C-alpha positions as YAML, in Angstrom:
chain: A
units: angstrom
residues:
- id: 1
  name: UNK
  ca: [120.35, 121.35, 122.25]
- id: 2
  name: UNK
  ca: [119.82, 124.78, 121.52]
- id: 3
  name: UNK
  ca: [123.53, 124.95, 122.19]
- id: 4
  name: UNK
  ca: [125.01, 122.79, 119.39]
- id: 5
  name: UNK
  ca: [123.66, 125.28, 116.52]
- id: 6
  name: UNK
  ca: [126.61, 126.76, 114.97]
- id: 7
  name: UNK
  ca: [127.24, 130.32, 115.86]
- id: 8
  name: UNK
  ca: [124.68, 132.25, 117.93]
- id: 9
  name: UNK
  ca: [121.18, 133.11, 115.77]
- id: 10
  name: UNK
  ca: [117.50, 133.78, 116.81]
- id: 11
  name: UNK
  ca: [114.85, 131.22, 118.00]
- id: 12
  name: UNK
  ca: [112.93, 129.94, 114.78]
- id: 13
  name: UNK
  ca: [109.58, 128.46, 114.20]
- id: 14
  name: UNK
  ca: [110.88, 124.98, 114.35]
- id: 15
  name: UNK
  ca: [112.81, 125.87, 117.65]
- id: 16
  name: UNK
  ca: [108.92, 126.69, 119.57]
- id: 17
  name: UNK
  ca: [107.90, 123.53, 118.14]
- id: 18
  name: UNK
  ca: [110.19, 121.15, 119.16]
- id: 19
  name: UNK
  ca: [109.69, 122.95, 122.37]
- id: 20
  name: UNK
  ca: [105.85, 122.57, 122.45]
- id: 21
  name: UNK
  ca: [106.04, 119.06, 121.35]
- id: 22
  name: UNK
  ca: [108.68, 117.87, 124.25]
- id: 23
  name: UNK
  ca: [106.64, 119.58, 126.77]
- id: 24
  name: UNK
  ca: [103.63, 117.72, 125.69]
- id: 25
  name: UNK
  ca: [105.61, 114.25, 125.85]
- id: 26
  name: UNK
  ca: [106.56, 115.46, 129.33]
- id: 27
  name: UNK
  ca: [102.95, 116.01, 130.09]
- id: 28
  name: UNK
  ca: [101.40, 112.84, 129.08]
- id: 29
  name: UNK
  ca: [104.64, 111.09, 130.46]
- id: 30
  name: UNK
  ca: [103.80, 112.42, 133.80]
- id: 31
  name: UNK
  ca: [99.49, 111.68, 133.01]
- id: 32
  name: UNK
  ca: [100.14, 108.09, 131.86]
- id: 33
  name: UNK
  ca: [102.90, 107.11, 134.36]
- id: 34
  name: UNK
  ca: [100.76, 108.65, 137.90]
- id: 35
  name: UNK
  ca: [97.16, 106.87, 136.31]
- id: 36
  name: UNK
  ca: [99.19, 103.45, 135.64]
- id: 37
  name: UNK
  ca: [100.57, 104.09, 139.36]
- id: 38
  name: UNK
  ca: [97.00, 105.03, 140.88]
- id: 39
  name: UNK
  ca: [95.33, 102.23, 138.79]
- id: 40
  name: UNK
  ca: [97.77, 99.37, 140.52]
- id: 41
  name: UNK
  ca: [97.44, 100.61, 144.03]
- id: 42
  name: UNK
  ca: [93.35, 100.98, 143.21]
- id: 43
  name: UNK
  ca: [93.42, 97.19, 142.60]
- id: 44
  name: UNK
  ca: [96.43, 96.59, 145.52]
- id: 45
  name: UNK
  ca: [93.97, 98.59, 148.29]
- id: 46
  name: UNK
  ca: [90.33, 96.79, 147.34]
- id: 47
  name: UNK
  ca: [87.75, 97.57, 149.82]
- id: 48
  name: UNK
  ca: [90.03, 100.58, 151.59]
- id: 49
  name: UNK
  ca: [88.47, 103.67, 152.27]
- id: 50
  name: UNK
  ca: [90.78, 106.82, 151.54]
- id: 51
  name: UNK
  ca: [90.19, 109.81, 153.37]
- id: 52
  name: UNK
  ca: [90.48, 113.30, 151.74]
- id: 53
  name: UNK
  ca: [93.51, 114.98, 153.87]
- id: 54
  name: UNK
  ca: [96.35, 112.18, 153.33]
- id: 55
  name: UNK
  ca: [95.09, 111.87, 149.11]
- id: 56
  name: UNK
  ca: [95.53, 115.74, 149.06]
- id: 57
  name: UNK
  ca: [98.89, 115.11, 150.47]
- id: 58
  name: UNK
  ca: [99.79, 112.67, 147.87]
- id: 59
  name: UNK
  ca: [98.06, 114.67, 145.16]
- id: 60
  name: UNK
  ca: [101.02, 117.66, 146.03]
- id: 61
  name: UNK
  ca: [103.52, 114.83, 146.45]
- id: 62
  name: UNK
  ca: [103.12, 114.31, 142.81]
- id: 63
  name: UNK
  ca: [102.56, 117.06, 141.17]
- id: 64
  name: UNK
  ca: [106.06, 118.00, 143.39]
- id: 65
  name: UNK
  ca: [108.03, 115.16, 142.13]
- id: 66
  name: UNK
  ca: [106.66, 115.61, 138.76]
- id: 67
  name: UNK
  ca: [107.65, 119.48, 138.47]
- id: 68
  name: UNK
  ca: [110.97, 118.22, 139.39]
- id: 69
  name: UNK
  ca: [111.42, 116.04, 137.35]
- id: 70
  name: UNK
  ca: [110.54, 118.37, 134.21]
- id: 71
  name: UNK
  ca: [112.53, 121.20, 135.44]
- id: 72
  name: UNK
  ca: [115.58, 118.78, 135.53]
- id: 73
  name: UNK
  ca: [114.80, 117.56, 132.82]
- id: 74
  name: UNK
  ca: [114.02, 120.62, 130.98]
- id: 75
  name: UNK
  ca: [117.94, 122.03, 132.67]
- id: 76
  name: UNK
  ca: [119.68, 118.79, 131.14]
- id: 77
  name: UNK
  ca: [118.50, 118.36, 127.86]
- id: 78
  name: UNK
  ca: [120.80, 116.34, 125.89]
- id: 79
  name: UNK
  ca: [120.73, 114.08, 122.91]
- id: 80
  name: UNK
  ca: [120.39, 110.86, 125.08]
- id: 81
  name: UNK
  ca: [117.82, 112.24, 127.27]
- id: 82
  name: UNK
  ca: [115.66, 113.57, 124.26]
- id: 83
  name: UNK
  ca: [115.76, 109.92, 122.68]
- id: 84
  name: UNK
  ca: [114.97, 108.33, 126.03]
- id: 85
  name: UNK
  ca: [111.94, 110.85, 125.93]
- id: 86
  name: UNK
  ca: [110.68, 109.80, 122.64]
- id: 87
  name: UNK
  ca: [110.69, 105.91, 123.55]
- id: 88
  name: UNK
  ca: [109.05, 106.35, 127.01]
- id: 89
  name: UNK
  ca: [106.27, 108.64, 125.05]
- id: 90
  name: UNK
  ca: [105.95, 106.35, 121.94]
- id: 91
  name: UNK
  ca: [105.96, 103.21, 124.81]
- id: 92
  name: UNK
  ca: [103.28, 104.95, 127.19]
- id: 93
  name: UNK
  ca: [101.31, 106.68, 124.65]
- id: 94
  name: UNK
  ca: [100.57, 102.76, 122.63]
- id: 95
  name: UNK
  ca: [100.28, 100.92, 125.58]
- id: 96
  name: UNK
  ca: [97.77, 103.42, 127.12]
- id: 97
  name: UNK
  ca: [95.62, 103.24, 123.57]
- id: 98
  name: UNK
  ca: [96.41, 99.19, 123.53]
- id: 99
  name: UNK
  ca: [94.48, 99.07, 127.16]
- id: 100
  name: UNK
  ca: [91.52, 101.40, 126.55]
- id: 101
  name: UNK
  ca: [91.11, 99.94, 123.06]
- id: 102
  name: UNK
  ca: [86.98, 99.74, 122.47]
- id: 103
  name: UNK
  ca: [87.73, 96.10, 120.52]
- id: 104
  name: UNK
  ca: [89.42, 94.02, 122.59]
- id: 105
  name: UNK
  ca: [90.98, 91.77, 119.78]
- id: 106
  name: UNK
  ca: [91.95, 94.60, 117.57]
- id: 107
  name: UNK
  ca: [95.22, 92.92, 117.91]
- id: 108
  name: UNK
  ca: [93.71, 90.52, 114.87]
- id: 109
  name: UNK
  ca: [93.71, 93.25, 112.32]
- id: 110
  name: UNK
  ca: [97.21, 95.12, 112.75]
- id: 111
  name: UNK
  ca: [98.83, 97.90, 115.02]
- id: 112
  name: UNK
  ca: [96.71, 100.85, 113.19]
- id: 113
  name: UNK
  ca: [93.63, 99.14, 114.01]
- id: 114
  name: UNK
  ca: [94.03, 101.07, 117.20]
- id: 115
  name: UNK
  ca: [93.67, 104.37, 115.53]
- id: 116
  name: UNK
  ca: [90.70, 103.50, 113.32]
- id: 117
  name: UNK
  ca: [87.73, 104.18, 115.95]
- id: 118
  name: UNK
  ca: [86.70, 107.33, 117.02]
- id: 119
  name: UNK
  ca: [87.07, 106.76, 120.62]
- id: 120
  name: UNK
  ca: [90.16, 108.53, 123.51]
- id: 121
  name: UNK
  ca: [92.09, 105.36, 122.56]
- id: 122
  name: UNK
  ca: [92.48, 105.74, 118.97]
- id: 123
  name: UNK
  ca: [92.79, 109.75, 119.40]
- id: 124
  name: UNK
  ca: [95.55, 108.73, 121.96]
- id: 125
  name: UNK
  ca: [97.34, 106.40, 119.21]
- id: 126
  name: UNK
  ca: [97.20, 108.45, 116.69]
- id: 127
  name: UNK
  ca: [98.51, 111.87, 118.57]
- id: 128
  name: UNK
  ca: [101.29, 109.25, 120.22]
- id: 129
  name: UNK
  ca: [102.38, 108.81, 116.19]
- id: 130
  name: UNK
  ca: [102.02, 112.65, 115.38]
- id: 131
  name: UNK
  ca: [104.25, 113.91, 118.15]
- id: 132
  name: UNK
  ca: [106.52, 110.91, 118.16]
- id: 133
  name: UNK
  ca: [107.31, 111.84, 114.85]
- id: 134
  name: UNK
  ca: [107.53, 115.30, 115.51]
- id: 135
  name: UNK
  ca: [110.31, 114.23, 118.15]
- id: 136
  name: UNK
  ca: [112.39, 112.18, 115.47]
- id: 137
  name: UNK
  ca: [112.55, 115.28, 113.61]
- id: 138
  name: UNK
  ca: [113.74, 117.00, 116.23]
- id: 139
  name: UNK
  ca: [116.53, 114.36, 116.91]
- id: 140
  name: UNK
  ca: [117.15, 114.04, 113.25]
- id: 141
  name: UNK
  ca: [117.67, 118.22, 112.90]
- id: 142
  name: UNK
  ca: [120.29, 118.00, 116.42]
- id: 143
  name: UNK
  ca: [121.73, 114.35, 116.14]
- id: 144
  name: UNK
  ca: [123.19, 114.76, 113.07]
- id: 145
  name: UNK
  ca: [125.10, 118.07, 113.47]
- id: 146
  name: UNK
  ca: [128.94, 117.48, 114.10]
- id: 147
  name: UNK
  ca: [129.03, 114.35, 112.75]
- id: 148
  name: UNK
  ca: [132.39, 113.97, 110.92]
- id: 149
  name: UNK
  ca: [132.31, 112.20, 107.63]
- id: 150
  name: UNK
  ca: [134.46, 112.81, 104.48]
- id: 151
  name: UNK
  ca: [131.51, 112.51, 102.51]
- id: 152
  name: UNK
  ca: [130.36, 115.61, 100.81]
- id: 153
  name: UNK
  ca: [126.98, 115.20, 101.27]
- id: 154
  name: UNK
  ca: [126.46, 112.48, 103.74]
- id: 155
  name: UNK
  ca: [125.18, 114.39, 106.85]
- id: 156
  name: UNK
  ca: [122.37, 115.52, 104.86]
- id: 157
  name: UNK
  ca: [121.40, 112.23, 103.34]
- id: 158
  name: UNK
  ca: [121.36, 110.77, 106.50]
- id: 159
  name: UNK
  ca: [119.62, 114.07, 108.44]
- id: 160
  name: UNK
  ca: [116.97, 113.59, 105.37]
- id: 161
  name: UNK
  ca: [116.56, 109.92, 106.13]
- id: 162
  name: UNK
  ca: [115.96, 110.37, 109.39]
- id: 163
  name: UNK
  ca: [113.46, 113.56, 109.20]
- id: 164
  name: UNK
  ca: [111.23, 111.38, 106.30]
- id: 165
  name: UNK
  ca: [111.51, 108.74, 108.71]
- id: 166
  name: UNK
  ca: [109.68, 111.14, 111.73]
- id: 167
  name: UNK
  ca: [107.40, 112.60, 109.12]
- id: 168
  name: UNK
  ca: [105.93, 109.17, 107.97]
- id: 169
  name: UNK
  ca: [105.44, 108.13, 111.42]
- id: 170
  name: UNK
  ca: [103.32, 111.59, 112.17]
- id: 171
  name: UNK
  ca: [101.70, 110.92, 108.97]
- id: 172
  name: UNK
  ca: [100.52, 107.44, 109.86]
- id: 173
  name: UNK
  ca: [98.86, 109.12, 112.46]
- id: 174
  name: UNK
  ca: [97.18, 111.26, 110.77]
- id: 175
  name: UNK
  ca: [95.34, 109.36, 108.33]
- id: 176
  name: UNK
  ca: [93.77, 106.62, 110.17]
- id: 177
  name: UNK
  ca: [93.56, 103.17, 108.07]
- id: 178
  name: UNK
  ca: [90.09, 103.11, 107.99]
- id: 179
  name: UNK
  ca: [89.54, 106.65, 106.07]
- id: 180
  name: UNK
  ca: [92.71, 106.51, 104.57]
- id: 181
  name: UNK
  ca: [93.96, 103.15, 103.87]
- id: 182
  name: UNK
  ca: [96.29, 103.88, 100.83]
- id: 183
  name: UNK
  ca: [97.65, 107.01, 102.04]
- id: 184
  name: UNK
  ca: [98.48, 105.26, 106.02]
- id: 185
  name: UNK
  ca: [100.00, 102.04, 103.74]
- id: 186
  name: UNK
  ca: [101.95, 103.98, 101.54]
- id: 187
  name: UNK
  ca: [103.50, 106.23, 104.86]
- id: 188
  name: UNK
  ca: [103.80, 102.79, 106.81]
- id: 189
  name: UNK
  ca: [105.66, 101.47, 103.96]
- id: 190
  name: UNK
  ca: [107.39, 104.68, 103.39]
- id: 191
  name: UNK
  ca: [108.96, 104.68, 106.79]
- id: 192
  name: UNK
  ca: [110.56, 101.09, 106.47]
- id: 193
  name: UNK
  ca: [112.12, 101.76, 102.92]
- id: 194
  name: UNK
  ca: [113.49, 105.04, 104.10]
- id: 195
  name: UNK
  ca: [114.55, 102.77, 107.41]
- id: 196
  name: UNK
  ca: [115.98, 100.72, 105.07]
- id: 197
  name: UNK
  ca: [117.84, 103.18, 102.39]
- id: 198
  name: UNK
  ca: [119.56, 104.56, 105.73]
- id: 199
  name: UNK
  ca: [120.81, 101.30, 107.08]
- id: 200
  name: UNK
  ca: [122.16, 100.18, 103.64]
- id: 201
  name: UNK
  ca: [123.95, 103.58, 102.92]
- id: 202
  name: UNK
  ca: [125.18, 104.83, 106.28]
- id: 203
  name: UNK
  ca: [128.50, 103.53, 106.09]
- id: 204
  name: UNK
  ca: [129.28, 105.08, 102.40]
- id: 205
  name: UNK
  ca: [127.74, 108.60, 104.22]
- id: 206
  name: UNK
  ca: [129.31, 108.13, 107.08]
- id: 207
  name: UNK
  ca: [132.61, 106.02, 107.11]
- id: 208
  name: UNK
  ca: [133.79, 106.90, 110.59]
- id: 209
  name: UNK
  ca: [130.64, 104.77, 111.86]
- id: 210
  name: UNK
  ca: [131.36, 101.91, 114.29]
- id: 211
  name: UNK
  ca: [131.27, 98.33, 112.16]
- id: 212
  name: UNK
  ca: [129.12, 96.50, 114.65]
- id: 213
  name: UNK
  ca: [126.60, 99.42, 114.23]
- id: 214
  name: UNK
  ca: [126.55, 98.62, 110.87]
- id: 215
  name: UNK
  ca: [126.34, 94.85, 111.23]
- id: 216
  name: UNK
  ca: [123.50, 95.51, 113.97]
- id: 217
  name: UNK
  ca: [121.65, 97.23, 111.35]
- id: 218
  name: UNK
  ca: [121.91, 95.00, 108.63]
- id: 219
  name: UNK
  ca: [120.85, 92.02, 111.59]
- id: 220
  name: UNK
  ca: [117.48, 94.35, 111.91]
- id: 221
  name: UNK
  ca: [116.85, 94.37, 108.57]
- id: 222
  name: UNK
  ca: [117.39, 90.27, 108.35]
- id: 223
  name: UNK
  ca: [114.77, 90.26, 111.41]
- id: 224
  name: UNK
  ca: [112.00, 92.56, 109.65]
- id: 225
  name: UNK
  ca: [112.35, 90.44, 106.48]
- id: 226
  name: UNK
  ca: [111.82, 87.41, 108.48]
- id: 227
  name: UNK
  ca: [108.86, 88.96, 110.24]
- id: 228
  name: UNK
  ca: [107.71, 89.45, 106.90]
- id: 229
  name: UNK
  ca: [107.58, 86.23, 105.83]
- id: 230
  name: UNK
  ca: [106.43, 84.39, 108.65]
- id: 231
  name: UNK
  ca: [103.03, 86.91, 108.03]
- id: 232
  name: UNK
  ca: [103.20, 86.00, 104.49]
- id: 233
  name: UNK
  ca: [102.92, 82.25, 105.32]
- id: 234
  name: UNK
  ca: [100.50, 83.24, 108.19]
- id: 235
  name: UNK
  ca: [102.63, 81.94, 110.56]
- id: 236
  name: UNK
  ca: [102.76, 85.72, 112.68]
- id: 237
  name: UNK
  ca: [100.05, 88.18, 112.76]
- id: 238
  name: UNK
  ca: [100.45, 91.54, 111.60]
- id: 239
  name: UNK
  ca: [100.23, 92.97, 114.66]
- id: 240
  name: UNK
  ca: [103.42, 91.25, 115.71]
- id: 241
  name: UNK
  ca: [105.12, 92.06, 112.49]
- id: 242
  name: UNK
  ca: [104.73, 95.77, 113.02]
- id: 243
  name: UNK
  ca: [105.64, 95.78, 117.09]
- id: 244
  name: UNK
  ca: [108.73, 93.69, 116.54]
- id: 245
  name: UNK
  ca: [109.42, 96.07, 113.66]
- id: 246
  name: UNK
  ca: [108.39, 99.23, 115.31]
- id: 247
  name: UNK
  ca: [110.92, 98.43, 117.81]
- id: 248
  name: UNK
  ca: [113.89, 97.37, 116.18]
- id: 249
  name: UNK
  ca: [113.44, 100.81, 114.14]
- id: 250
  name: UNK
  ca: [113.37, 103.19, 116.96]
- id: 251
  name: UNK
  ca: [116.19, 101.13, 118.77]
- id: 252
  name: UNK
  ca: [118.13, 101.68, 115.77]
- id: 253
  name: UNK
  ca: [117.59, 105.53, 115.75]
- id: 254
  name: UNK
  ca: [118.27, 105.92, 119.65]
- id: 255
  name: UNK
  ca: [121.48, 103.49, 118.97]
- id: 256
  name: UNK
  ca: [122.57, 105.78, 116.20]
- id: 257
  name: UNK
  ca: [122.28, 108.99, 118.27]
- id: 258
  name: UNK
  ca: [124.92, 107.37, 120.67]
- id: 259
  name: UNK
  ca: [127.47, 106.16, 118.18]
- id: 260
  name: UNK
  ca: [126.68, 109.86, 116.52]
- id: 261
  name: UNK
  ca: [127.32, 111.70, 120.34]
- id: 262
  name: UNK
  ca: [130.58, 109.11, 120.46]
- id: 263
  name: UNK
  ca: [132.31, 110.12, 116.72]
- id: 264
  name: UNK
  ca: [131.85, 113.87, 117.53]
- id: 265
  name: UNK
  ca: [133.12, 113.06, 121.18]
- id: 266
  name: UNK
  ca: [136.46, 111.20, 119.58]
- id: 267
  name: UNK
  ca: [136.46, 114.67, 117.03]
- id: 268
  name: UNK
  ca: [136.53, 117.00, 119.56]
- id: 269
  name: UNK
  ca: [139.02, 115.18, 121.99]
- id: 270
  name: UNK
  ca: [141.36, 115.28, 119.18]
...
């Protein structure tokens, strides 16, 4: 990544950062993916006894595969990869704080109900949202560089867009609902105007940009809207409002780095 800055220049602040925060994802990645594995087999193997030679075994057997795995992953870096990173740590990290939720029907309130207690699972939401947001920054700074447009000032509406988006989201996190419920709304609102502002004006910023993208994005706004009012008339919950919503948002933004990656591909080839 490192790699597409333009002419050679020193590591910066923002450069240790992005490098903290992607080996944290990494690390609770690997924590969340090896406990979901040991919790199925616990419940697969009821009654067996396990003796302490062959879990040692298994115990280096993972932490093996799992230094691997970072090292490679670490060695390949790429656009793709980081945006694959981000929605297997955003995925893990709220499914993780979804199962160890204290209230088991916090799914009646909304989505940031699972950051408002003062338990691991709402510290494990709301540190999901910080670094996840973090990451988007990181993919907003990389993703957009190369990008050719004829639009004077495109790239940087659109790297803007994208870095407010990642800054809401770590925002959210960090004022819970229940302390701060107008700051969190106005973030969580925030995020889906700027979402929204970015959709709308992408092709005037960027013209080269594929027209099904743009159709795709204008279909997930359609979809939110409709989420929208189906809460409105009480027909979804919130909950499902902001998942559905959550999701079309960040497959958006790991769509967009690929059509991105593509138009400076075609640029470069000719």
């Amino acid at each position: 990544l490192h790699a597409r800055q333009s002419g050679a220049r020193r590591l910066g602040v923002l450069d240790y950062l992005d490098a903290g925060a992607l080996a944290f994802a990494h690390g609770i990645i690997a924590l969340l993916s090896w406990t979901l594995l040991a919790v199925i087999l616990e419940d697969a193997f009821i009654g067996a006894e396990v003796y302490a030679l062959p879990l040692l075994a298994l115990s280096g057997a993972a932490a093996s595969v799992t230094a691997y795995l970072v090292f490679y992953s670490a060695t390949h870096m790429d656009l793709s990869l980081l945006a694959l990173i981000l929605a297997v740590f955003l995925i893990e990290g709220v499914l993780a704080a979804m199962l160890t939720a204290s209230d088991p029907y916090w799914w009646r309130d909304n989505l940031s109900a699972l950051g408002m207690t003062n338990d691991l699972s709402a510290m494990t939401f709301n540190l999901t949202l910080i670094v996840a947001g973090f990451i988007v920054t990181t993919l907003a700074r990389y993703a957009t560089r190369g990008i050719p447009t004829s639009h004077a000032h495109g790239i940087r509406w659109v790297r803007l867009c994208l870095i407010l988006v990642g800054v809401f989201l770590a925002f959210v996190g960090v004022f819970p609902v229940n302390e701060f419920f107008f700051i969190h709304t106005a973030f969580a609102s925030g995020m889906a105007v700027v979402f929204g502002v970015l959709v709308i004006r992408l092709p005037a910023w960027i013209p080269g940009i594929p027209r099904p993208f743009v159709a795709l994005g204008w279909l997930f706004i359609a979809a939110i809207v409709v989420l929208a009012v189906f809460f409105v008339v009480r027909y979804y919950t919130l909950t499902a409002v902001e998942l559905v919503a959550g999701i079309l948002v960040f497959t958006w933004i790991i769509l967009f780095i690929r059509n991105a990656a593509a138009l400076e591909t075609d640029i470069n080839a000719t």
